[in-house]
Coordinates of C-alpha atoms in Angstrom, one line a residue:
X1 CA -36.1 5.7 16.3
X2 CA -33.0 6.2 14.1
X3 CA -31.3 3.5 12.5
X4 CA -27.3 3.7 12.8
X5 CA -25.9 3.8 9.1
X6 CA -24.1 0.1 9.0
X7 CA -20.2 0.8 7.5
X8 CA -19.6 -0.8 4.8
X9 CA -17.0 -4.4 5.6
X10 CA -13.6 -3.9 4.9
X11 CA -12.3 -4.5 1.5
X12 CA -9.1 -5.7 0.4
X13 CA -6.7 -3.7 -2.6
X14 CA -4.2 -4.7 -4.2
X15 CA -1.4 -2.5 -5.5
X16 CA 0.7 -4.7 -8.0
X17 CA 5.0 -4.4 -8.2
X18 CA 5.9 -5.1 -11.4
X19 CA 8.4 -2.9 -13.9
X20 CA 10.0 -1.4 -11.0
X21 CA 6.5 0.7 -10.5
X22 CA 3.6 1.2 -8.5
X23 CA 0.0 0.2 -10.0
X24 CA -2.0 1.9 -9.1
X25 CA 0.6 4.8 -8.3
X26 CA -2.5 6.6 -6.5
X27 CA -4.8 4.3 -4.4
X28 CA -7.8 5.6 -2.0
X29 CA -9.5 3.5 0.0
X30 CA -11.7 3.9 3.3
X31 CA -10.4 3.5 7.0
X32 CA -10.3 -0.1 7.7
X33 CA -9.2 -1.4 4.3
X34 CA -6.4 -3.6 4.1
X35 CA -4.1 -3.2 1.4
X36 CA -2.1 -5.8 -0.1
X37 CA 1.4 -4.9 -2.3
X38 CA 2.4 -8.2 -4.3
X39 CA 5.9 -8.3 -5.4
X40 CA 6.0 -10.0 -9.3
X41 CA 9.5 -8.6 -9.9
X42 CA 12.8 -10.6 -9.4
X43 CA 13.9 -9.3 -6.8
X44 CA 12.9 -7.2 -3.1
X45 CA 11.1 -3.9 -2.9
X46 CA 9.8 -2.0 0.3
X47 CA 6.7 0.3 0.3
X48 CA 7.7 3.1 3.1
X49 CA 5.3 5.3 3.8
X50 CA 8.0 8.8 4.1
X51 CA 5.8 10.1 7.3
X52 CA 6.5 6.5 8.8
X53 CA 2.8 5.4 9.2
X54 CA 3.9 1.9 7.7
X55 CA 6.8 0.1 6.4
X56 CA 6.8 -3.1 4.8
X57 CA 10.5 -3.8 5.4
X58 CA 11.6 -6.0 2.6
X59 CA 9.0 -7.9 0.0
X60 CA 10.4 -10.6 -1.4
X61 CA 10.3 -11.1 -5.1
X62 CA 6.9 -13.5 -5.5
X63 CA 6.2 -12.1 -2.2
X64 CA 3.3 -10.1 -0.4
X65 CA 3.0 -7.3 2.2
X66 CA -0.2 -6.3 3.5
X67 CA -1.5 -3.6 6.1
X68 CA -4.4 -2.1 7.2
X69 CA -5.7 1.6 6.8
X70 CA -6.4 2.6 10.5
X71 CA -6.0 6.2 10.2
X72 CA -7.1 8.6 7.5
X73 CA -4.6 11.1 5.6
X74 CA -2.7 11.2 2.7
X75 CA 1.1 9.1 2.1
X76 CA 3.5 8.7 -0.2
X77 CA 5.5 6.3 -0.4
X78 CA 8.2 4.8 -1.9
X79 CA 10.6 1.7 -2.5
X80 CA 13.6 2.3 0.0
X81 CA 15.9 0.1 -2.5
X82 CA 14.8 1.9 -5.6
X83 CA 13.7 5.5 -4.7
X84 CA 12.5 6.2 -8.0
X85 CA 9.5 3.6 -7.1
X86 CA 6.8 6.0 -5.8
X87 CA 3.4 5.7 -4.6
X88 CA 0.3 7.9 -3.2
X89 CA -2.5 6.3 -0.6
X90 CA -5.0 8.2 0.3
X91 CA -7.4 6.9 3.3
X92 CA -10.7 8.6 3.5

């Protein structure tokens, strides 16, 4: 009898908001992950995915958003208040 192969549990990322910017600008992570974004500026950002598959809405400064990867593809995203803020997930 086969075994089923046993998925990995979810693991949690964080991508860090600090300097106006993105880090890691370019995150992959598996389908199921959660992904955190932590604010440390001063003030709000967003992280908008531009295909719409998530949207933080505002994250306060000192604040947190987080969401988890249920479908695979490729998004970028950026910071709706400060378009220069940009960001690549990639969800195998």
């Amino acid at each position: 009898a086969s075994v089923p192969a046993t998925r990995a549990a979810p693991v949690t990322h964080t991508i860090t908001i600090e300097g106006t910017r993105f880090s890691p600008e370019t995150l992959t992570v598996a389908r199921g992950d959660r992904v955190v974004w932590k604010n440390n500026d001063p003030f709000p950002h967003t992280a908008t995915a531009k295909s719409k598959a998530f949207d933080s809405g505002n994250i306060k400064a000192n604040g947190a958003w987080r969401w988890t990867a249920a479908r695979t593809g490729t998004f970028d995203y950026l910071c709706t208040l400060h378009p220069t803020m940009k960001g690549v997930l990639v969800v195998q």
